[in-house]
Tab-separated table of C-alpha atoms in Angstrom:
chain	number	residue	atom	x	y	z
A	1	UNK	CA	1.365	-20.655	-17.335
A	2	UNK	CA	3.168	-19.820	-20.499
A	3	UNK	CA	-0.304	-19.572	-22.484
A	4	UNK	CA	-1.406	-16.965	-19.782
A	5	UNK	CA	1.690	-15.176	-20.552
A	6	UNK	CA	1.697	-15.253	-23.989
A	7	UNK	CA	-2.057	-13.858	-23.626
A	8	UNK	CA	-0.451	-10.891	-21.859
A	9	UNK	CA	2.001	-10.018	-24.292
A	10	UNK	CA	-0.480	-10.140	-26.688
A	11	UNK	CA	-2.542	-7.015	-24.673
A	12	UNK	CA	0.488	-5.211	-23.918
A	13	UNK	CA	1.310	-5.028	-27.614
A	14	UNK	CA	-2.167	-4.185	-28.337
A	15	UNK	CA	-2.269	-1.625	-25.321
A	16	UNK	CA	0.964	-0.153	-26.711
A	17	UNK	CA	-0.823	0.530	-30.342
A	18	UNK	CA	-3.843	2.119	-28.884
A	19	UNK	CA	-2.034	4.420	-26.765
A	20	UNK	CA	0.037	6.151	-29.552
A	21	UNK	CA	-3.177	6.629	-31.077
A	22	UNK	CA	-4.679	10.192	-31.571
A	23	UNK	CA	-8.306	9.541	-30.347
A	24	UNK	CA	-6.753	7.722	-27.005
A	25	UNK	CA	-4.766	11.022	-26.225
A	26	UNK	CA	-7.543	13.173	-26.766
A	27	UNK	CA	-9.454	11.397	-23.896
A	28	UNK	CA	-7.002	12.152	-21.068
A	29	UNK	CA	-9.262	9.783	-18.442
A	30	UNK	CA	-8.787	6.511	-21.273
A	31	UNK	CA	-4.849	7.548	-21.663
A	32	UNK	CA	-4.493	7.770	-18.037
A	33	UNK	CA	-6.313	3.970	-17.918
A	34	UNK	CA	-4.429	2.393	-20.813
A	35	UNK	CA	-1.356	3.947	-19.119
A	36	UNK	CA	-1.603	2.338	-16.035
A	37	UNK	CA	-2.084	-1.071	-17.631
A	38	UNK	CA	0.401	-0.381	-19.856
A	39	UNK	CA	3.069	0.124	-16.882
A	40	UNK	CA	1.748	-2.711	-15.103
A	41	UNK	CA	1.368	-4.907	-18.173
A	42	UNK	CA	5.300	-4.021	-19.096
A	43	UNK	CA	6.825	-5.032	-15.977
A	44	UNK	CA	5.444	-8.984	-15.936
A	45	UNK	CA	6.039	-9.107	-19.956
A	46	UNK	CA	10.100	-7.778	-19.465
A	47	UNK	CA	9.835	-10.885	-16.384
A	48	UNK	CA	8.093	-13.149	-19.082
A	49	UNK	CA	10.846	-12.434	-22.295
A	50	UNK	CA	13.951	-12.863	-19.095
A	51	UNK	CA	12.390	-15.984	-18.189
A	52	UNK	CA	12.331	-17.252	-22.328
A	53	UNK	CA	15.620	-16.409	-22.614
A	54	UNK	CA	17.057	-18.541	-19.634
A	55	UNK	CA	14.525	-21.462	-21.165
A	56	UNK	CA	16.697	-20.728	-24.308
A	57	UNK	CA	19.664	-21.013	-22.951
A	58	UNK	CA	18.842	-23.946	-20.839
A	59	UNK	CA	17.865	-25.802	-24.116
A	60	UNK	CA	21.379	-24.690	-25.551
A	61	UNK	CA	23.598	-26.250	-22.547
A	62	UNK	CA	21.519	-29.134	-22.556
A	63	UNK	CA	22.047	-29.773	-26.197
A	64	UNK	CA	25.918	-29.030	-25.656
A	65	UNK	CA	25.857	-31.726	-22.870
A	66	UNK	CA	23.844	-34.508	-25.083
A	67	UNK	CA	26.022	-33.736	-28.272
A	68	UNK	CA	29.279	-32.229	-28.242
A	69	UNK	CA	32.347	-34.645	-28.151
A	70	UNK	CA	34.959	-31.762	-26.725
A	71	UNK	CA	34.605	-32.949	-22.397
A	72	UNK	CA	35.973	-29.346	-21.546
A	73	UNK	CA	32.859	-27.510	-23.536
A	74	UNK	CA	30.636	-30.506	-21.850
A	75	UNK	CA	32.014	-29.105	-18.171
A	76	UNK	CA	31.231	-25.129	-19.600
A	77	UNK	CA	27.773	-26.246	-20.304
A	78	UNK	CA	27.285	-28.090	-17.264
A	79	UNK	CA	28.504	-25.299	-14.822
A	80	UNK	CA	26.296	-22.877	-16.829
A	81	UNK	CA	23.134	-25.248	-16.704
A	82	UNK	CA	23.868	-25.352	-12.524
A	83	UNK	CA	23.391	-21.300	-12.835
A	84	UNK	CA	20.619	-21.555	-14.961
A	85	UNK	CA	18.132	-23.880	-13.383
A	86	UNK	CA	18.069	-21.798	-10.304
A	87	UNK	CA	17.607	-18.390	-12.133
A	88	UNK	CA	14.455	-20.370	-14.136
A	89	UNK	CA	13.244	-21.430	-10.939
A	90	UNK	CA	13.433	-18.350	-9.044
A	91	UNK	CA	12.102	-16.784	-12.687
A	92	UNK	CA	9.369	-18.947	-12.260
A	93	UNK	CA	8.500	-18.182	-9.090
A	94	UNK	CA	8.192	-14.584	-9.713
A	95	UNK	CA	6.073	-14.658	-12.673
A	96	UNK	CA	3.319	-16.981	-10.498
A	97	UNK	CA	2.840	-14.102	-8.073
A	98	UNK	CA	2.302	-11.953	-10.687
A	99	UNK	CA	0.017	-13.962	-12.031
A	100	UNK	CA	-2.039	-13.970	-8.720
A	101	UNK	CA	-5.326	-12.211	-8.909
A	102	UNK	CA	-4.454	-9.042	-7.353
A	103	UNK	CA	-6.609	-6.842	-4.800
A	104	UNK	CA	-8.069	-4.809	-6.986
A	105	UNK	CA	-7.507	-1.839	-4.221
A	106	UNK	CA	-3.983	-2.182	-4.372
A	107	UNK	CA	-3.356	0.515	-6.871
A	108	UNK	CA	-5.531	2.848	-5.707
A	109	UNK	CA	-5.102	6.165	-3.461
A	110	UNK	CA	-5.632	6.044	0.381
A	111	UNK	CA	-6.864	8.455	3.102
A	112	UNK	CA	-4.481	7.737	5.946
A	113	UNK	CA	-5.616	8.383	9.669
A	114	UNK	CA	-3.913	8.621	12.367
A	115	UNK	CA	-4.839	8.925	16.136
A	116	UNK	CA	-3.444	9.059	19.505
A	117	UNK	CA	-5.278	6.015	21.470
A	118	UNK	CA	-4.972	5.642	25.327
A	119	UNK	CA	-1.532	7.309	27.066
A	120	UNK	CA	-3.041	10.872	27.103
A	121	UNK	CA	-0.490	13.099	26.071
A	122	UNK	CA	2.357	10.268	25.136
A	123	UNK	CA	-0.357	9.227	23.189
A	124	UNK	CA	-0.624	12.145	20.911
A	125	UNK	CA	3.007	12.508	20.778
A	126	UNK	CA	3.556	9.087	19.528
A	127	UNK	CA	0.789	9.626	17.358
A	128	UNK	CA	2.881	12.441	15.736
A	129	UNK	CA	5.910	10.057	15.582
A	130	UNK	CA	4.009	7.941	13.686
A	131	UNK	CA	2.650	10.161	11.372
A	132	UNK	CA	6.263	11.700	10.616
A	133	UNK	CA	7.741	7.795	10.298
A	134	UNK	CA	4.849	7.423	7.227
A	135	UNK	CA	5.963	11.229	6.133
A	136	UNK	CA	9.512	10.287	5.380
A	137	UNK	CA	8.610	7.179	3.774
A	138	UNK	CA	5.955	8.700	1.581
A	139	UNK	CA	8.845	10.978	0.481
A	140	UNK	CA	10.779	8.251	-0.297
A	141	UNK	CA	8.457	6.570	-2.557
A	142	UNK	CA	7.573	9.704	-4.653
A	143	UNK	CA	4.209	10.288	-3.488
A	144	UNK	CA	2.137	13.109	-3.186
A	145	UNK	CA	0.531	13.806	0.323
A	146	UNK	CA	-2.023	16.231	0.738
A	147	UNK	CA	-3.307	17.069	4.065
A	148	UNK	CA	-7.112	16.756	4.948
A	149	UNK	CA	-7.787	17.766	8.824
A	150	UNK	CA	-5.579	17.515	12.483
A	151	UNK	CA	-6.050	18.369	15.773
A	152	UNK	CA	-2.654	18.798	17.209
A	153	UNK	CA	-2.183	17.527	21.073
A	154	UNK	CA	-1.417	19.911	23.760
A	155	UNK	CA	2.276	19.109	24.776
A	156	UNK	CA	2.903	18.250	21.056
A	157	UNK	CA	1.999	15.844	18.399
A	158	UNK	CA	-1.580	15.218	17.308
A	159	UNK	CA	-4.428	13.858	18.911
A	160	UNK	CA	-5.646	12.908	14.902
A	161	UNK	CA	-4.297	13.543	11.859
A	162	UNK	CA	-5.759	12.982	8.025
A	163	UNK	CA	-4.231	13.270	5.572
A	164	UNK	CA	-4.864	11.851	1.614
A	165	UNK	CA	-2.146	10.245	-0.504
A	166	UNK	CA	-1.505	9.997	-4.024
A	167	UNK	CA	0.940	7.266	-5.980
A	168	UNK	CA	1.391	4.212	-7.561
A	169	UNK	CA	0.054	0.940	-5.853
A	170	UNK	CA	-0.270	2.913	-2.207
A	171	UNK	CA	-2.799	1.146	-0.672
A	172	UNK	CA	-1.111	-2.259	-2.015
A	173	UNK	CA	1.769	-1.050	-0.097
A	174	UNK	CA	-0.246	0.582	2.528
A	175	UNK	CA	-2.784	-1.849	3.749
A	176	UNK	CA	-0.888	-3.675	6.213
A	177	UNK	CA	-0.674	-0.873	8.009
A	178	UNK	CA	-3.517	-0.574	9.831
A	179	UNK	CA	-4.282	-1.391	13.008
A	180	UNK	CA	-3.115	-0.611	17.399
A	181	UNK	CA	0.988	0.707	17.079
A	182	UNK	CA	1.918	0.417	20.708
A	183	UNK	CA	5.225	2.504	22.660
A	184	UNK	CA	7.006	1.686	25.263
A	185	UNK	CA	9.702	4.451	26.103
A	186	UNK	CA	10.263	7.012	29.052
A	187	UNK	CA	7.662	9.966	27.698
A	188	UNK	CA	9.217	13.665	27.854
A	189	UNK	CA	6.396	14.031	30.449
A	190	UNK	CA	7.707	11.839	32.687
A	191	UNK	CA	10.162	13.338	35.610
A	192	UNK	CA	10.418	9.613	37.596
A	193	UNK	CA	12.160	7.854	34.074
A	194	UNK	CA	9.449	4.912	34.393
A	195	UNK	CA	8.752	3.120	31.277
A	196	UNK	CA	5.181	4.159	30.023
A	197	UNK	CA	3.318	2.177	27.215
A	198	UNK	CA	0.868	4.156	24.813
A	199	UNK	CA	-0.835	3.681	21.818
A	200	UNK	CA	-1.360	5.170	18.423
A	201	UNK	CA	-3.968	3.501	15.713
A	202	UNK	CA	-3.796	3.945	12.080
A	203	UNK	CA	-6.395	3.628	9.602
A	204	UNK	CA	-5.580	3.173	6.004
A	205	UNK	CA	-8.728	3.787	3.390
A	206	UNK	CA	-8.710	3.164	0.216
A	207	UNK	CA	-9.920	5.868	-1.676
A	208	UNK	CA	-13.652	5.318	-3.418
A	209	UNK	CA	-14.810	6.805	-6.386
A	210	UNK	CA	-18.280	7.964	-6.989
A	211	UNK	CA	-19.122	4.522	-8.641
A	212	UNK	CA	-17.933	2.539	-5.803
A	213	UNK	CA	-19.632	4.485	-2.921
A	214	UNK	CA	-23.778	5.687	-3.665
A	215	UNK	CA	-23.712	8.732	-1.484
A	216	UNK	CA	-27.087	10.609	-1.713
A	217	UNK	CA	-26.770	14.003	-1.185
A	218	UNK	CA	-29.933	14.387	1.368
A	219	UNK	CA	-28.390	12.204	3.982
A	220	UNK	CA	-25.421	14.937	4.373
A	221	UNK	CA	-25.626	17.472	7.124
A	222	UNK	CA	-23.020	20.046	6.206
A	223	UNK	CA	-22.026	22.751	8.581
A	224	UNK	CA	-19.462	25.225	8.663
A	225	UNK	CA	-16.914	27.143	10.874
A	226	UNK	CA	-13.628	29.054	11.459
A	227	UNK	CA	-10.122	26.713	10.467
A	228	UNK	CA	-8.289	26.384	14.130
A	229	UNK	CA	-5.286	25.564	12.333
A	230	UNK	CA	-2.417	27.266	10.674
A	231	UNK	CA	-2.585	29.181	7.425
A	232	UNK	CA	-2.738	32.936	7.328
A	233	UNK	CA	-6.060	35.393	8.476
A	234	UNK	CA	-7.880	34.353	5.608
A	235	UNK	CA	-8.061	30.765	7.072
A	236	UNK	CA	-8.857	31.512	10.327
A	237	UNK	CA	-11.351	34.231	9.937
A	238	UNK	CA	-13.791	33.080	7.267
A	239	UNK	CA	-16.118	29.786	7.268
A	240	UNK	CA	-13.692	28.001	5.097
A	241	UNK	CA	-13.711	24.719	7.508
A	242	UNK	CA	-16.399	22.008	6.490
A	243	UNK	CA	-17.806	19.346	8.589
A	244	UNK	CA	-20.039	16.557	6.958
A	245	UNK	CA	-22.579	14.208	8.813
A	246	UNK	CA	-23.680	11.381	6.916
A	247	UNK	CA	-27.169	11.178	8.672
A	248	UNK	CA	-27.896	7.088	8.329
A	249	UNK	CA	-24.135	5.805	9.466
A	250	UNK	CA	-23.698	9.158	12.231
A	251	UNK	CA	-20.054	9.263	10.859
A	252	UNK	CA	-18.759	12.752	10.697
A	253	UNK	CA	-16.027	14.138	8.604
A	254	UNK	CA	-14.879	17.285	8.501
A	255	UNK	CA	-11.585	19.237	6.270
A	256	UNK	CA	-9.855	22.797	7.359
A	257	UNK	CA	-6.818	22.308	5.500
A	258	UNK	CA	-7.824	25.090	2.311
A	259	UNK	CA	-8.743	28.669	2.099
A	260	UNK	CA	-11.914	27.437	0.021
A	261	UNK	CA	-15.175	26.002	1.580
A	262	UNK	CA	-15.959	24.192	-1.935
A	263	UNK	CA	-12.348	22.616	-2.047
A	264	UNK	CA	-12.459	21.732	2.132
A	265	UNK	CA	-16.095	20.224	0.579
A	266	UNK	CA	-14.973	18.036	-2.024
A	267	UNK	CA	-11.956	16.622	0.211
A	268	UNK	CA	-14.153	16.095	3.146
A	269	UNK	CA	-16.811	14.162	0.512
A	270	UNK	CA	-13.624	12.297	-0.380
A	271	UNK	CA	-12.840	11.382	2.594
A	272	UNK	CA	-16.388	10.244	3.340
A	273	UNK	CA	-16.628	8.160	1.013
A	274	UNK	CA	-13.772	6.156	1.530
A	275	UNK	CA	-14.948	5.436	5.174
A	276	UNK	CA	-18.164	4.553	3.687
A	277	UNK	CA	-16.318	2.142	1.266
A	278	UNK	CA	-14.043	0.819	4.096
A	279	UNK	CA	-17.213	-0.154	5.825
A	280	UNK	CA	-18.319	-2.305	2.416
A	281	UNK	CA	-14.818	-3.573	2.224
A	282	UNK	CA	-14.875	-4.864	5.413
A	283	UNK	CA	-18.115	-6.685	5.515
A	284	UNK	CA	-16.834	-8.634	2.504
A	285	UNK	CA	-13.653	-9.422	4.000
A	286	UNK	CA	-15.312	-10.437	7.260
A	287	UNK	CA	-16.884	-12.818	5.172
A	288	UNK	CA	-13.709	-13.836	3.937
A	289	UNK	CA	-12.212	-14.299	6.889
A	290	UNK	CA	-15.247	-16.247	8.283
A	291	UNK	CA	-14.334	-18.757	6.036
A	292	UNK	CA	-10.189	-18.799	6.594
A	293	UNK	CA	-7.834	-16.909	9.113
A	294	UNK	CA	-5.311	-14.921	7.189
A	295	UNK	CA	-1.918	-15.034	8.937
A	296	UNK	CA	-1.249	-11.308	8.681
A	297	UNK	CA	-4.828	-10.396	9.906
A	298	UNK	CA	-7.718	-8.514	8.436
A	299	UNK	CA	-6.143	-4.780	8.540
A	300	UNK	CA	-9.115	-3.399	11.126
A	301	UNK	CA	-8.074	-1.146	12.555
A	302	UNK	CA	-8.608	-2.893	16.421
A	303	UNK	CA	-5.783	-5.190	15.745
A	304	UNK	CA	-2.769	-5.134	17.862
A	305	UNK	CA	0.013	-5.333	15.144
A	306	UNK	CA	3.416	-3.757	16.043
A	307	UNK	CA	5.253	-2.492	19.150
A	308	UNK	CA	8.435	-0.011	19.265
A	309	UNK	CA	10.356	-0.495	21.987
A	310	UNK	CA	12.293	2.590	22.446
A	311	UNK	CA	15.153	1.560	25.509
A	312	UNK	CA	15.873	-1.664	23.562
A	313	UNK	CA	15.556	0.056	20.177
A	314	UNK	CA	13.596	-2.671	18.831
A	315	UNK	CA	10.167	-3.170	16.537
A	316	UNK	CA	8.160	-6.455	16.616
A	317	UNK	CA	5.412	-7.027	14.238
A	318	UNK	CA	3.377	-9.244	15.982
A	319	UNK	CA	1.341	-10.848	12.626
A	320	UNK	CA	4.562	-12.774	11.078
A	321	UNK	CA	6.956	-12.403	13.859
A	322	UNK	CA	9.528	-10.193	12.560
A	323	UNK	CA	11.623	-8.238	15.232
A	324	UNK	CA	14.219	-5.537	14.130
A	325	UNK	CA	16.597	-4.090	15.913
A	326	UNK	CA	17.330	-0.764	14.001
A	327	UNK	CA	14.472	1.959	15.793
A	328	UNK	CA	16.008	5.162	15.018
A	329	UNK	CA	16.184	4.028	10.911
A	330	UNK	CA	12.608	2.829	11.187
A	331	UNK	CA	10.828	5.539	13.094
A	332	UNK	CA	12.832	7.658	9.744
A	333	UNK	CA	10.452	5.639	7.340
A	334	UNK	CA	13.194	2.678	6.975
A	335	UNK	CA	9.707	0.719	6.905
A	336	UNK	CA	10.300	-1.716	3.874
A	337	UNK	CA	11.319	-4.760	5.090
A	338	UNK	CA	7.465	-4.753	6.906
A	339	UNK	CA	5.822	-4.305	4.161
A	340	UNK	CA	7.639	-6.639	1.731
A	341	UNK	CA	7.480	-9.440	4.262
A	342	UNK	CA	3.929	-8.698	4.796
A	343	UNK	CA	3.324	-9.138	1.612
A	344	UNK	CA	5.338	-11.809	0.992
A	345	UNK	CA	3.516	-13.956	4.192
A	346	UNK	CA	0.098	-12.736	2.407
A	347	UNK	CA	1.098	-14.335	-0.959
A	348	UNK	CA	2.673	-17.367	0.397
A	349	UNK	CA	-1.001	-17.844	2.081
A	350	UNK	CA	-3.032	-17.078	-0.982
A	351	UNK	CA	-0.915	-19.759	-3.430
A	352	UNK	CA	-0.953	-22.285	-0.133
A	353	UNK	CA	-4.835	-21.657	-0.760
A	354	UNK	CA	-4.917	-21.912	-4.753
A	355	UNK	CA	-2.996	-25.370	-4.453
A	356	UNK	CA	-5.474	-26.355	-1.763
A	357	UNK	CA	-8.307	-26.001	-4.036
């Protein structure tokens, strides 16, 4: 392990000399690569030179223990060394799961969806709860969400919603998310108080690029109309809205959200793309999964994976178990104990597979 982190060290100082350099900042797409490493490089190194200096001072006690002839600096050094060997271990532990081969998705952009799934018009409401829960917690990340398409529901809420969203290591953070979020809760629709369950599913892409996805341009069908949604007369009175249909998979994208057909284009393409890349992904993670079943499931977007139960104010994810008792915080975009556990039951199934190998 240490020779794999020395290695590293090694590239972030070299990563840190080329990106002072003049040539690297005139090439804003290389600057905005090396930066990224840089950033992700500079976390596990700071890790690496914490964990060196508790080896250090490990050495040090031990030494004090072994040599010194004073039994009160003996007792110092041992109480120290019973601090220290946890902190290495825990150190230690760290640095191994950043050491894991990462998705190579995880620090790219997504295109979340959003739908409202059987429940009618609970359905679309919840769907808008949903959406709003990811809204706030975007927020409170930093990142940037841009909004792609919706059609809103009829006694509130949206019957789908797209939107794209930029940051660091979203879809790492993201992924876990998709799948069947079911409600149970008394709808506003409902004058008899009876307890309804509905569904919402989310979809979580992340975004291609033009080398990951071929599209040919011949396969689109591109049509255009009149925005139905918000945004001024110039919106709603022009063919601004876009709708693409990529001919050999029938899927069908379309983007109202700007005043300019060429921009509603290039987010619809966008978007396109990323559902054609989502198929790709999955086939290879079928294949995958064909071959072991992950704990925390395969993200499609079928899977039953979380219920919020609104009378007992409770959330159960039902992939690792974990039930919460704190709604109102949750359904604010208090979702981060979901995702770091996620994660966490992800890793702890990917090293339980390394050290089966």
């Amino acid at each position: 392990m240490i020779e794999q982190l020395e290695a590293i060290r090694e590239r972030f100082n070299e990563v840190a000399q080329q990106i002072v350099q003049p040539e690297v900042s005139a090439d804003p797409k290389r600057f905005m690569k090396l930066s990224k490493e840089y950033k992700e490089l500079d976390k596990m190194v700071q890790q690496y030179m914490a964990y060196r200096q508790t080896l250090t001072e490990i050495e040090n006690a031990r030494e004090v223990i072994a040599t010194e002839k004073d039994e009160e600096f003996r007792d110092m050094a041992k109480l120290e060394l019973d601090e220290l060997v946890p902190r290495r271990d825990e150190q230690e532990s760290v640095l191994k799961e950043m050491l894991m081969p990462k998705d190579p998705n995880d620090s790219r952009n997504i295109i979340l969806e959003v739908r409202g799934g059987t429940g009618g018009d609970e359905a679309a409401i919840f769907a808008g709860d949903i959406f709003r829960m990811y809204q706030r917690f975007f927020e409170k990340m930093g990142w940037k969400m841009t909004l792609v398409d919706f059609t809103e529901g009829s006694s509130g809420g949206y019957k789908e919603i797209v939107v794209e969203v930029e940051g660091e290591d979203v879809y790492g953070k993201m992924k876990f998310e998709s799948g069947v979020h079911r409600v149970q809760r008394v709808p506003a629709t409902e004058t008899q108080g009876r307890i309804h369950t509905s569904a919402a599913s989310v979809a979580v892409l992340p975004e291609a690029e033009e080398v990951d996805v071929e599209i040919n341009m011949n396969d689109i069908r591109k049509d255009t109309f009149c925005s139905s949604g918000a945004g001024g007369q110039s919106v709603n009175t022009t063919y601004s809205a876009v709708r693409l249909t990529h001919i050999p998979t029938g899927l069908v994208v379309q983007c109202q959200d700007e005043r300019s057909q060429l921009k509603n284009f290039d987010k619809a393409l966008t978007v396109l793309r990323s559902r054609l890349y989502e198929i790709k992904l999955k086939a290879h993670n079928d294949a995958i999964a064909s071959q072991r079943k992950t704990m925390v499931g395969s993200g499609d977007r079928s899977d039953k994976i979380r219920t919020y139960n609104y009378p007992q104010s409770r959330v159960t994810d039902h992939r690792i178990g974990l039930t919460v008792y704190n709604l109102p915080a949750v359904m604010e975009g208090d979702i981060t104990q979901f995702i770091e556990q996620l994660r966490i039951a992800e890793n702890a199934e990917r090293l339980k597979e390394g050290a089966t190998i």
